[in-house]
Amino acid sequence: MRRDASSRRIIVVIVPPVDELDLVGPLQVFNSVNRLAGRPIYTIEVVTNANCLTVEGEGGVLAFVAKHHFRRVEGVCDSVLLVCGLGSRSVSDAALSAWLNKMAVKVRRLGAVCVGVFILAKAGLLKGRRATTHWKFGRELATLYPDVRVEHDPLWVKDGNIYTSAGISAGIDLALAWVEEDCGAGLAHEAARELVLFLRRPSGQPQVSVSLASQASEMTSIRELQIWIAEHLEARLSLDDLAQRMSMSVRNFERVFTREVGTTPSQYVLQMRVEAARRLLERTNGGLKRVASNAGFGSVDVMRRAFVRLLGITPRRYRQLAEQSIGK
């Protein structure tokens, strides 16, 4: 159930030194939503566990000023978001752990960006829960906290009222997900457009997507083609069509594309269409026929075969699992 604007007070707790983008990314999302809505949907209050209110950024270039210490937070809060840095993920702060446990039963949402999950785990808030973090630190999290059900792939994970994310740009995805919960997909999409995001990514989107993993080509023309493919999945993307667009012979185009991207053009298009269909299955209630059409598949059966081939699961079952994951 959506709440009125006055109830959406978000307390952002920063544990120094803090990763700059992990902090600024979500804050910018909430500020953009306020501006787009023309009213203060969110009230943001930045606090810290440090005695000094000037909080250093981990990169040594930026510094931030917190409003006050977390112990001075009073009144009703809607959500709490925890942000730290690589160096502060192992901090031991019994007072902060106790405060987080107290807030977890009071607030609607308690979230952590990137390695902030380590602080939640240290506080005992993730026992038996599903959680994620940046792909570089998933194994460390699982080793240190074996009672946490670490999921290594998702951009963010919701378990009960606790949210964890992969960090960096995924902190923006998590903030947009909160906006969608509060205000609907329309305003969340407007905020994403204002931030010039290439793509709004749902929870289940892998941290390293097909489109990102294969954009390491040194050839600008190939990277531009990949972007064009992502924007025209509903078009006829045969080998002949793509080669013609690149002004190459079919044989030369297939050779160059495979060398640069690491997969054939046909396989790449199939992977992109499956990725697009996954997003639609996670974020919309459209029927399988519409999902298949919007993702560029000729029919539901063609989409089903592609899912089984690449994911080992049918689109219908994929949607069921995504819905179960969101509901947890």
XYZ file of C-alpha atoms in Angstrom, residues 143-301:
159
model
C 32.589 -17.340 3.847
C 32.328 -14.849 6.716
C 28.586 -15.274 7.191
C 27.570 -18.829 6.221
C 24.082 -18.256 7.656
C 23.391 -15.687 4.926
C 21.869 -17.048 1.698
C 24.165 -15.174 -0.677
C 22.902 -14.729 -4.241
C 25.800 -13.813 -6.490
C 24.033 -12.708 -9.674
C 21.144 -10.282 -8.970
C 21.519 -6.511 -9.006
C 19.490 -6.292 -5.821
C 17.582 -8.633 -3.554
C 14.544 -8.118 -1.344
C 13.929 -10.477 1.576
C 11.132 -9.306 3.834
C 11.722 -5.617 4.391
C 15.501 -5.864 3.931
C 17.083 -4.928 0.610
C 20.683 -5.448 -0.486
C 22.283 -4.427 -3.769
C 25.354 -5.029 -5.866
C 26.475 -1.453 -5.409
C 27.915 1.317 -7.591
C 25.311 1.765 -10.340
C 23.140 -0.958 -8.777
C 22.504 1.419 -5.889
C 20.678 3.583 -8.424
C 18.640 0.555 -9.544
C 17.688 -0.137 -5.934
C 16.625 3.473 -5.368
C 14.523 3.382 -8.546
C 12.898 0.176 -7.319
C 11.906 1.972 -4.101
C 10.469 4.820 -6.187
C 8.457 2.348 -8.246
C 7.086 0.761 -5.071
C 6.066 4.176 -3.742
C 5.003 6.091 -6.825
C 4.535 3.609 -9.663
C 6.564 2.691 -12.728
C 5.798 5.935 -14.580
C 7.632 8.269 -12.219
C 10.462 5.783 -11.738
C 10.896 5.674 -15.513
C 10.866 9.483 -15.725
C 13.617 9.634 -13.104
C 15.663 7.060 -15.012
C 15.277 9.095 -18.210
C 16.319 12.294 -16.454
C 19.443 10.530 -15.189
C 20.112 9.457 -18.808
C 20.230 5.800 -17.870
C 20.554 3.475 -20.842
C 18.295 0.911 -19.211
C 16.258 0.501 -16.050
C 17.315 -2.839 -14.660
C 15.071 -5.071 -12.531
C 16.199 -7.068 -9.509
C 16.834 -10.306 -11.374
C 19.011 -8.737 -14.054
C 22.494 -10.301 -13.804
C 25.216 -7.981 -12.505
C 27.132 -8.587 -15.735
C 24.529 -8.527 -18.513
C 24.880 -9.782 -22.062
C 24.937 -6.259 -23.426
C 27.622 -5.053 -20.992
C 29.779 -8.158 -21.055
C 30.050 -8.019 -24.824
C 30.652 -4.276 -25.192
C 34.391 -4.637 -24.751
C 35.003 -4.447 -28.478
C 37.689 -2.017 -29.545
C 35.749 -1.257 -32.732
C 33.434 1.715 -32.357
C 31.295 0.530 -35.250
C 30.638 -2.801 -33.534
C 29.724 -1.123 -30.228
C 27.363 1.213 -32.069
C 25.782 -1.785 -33.783
C 25.254 -3.460 -30.409
C 23.416 -0.403 -29.121
C 21.334 -0.290 -32.290
C 20.437 -3.969 -31.887
C 19.320 -3.368 -28.280
C 17.015 -0.579 -29.477
C 15.589 -2.542 -32.437
C 15.050 -6.061 -31.133
C 11.595 -6.136 -32.717
C 13.129 -5.641 -36.170
C 14.299 -8.363 -38.539
C 17.901 -8.884 -37.457
C 19.145 -11.502 -39.856
C 22.819 -11.972 -40.598
C 22.296 -10.424 -44.042
C 20.527 -7.367 -42.569
C 23.244 -6.729 -39.977
C 26.051 -7.202 -42.491
C 24.359 -4.755 -44.856
C 24.004 -2.221 -42.051
C 27.754 -2.503 -41.437
C 28.499 -2.273 -45.179
C 30.333 -5.585 -45.042
C 30.032 -8.882 -46.786
C 28.195 -11.473 -44.731
C 31.315 -13.605 -44.379
C 33.543 -10.733 -43.268
C 30.917 -9.301 -40.917
C 30.375 -12.622 -39.165
C 34.130 -13.096 -38.773
C 34.731 -9.570 -37.405
C 31.722 -9.584 -35.073
C 32.611 -12.990 -33.629
C 36.208 -11.904 -33.087
C 35.225 -8.649 -31.360
C 32.244 -9.825 -29.294
C 33.145 -13.438 -28.615
C 29.950 -14.878 -30.050
C 28.304 -15.050 -33.447
C 25.863 -12.300 -34.499
C 22.924 -14.716 -34.452
C 23.768 -15.982 -30.968
C 24.233 -12.411 -29.716
C 20.825 -11.323 -31.029
C 19.240 -14.364 -29.388
C 20.905 -13.570 -26.047
C 19.768 -9.947 -26.250
C 16.188 -10.974 -26.991
C 16.153 -13.393 -24.066
C 17.562 -10.660 -21.824
C 14.849 -8.255 -22.975
C 12.146 -10.884 -22.478
C 13.404 -11.542 -18.954
C 13.000 -7.877 -18.077
C 9.464 -7.851 -19.490
C 8.520 -11.006 -17.612
C 9.842 -9.521 -14.363
C 8.391 -6.040 -14.698
C 5.127 -6.398 -16.628
C 1.982 -8.501 -16.545
C 1.728 -8.755 -20.330
C 0.870 -12.108 -21.841
C 3.576 -14.327 -23.281
C 2.498 -13.451 -26.823
C 3.060 -9.740 -26.177
C 6.357 -10.371 -24.402
C 7.575 -12.479 -27.317
C 6.576 -9.815 -29.835
C 8.144 -6.933 -27.887
C 11.397 -8.855 -27.458
C 11.559 -9.644 -31.167
C 10.629 -13.315 -31.132
C 8.473 -14.533 -33.982
C 6.214 -16.531 -31.676
C 5.811 -17.733 -28.102
C 7.163 -21.121 -29.138
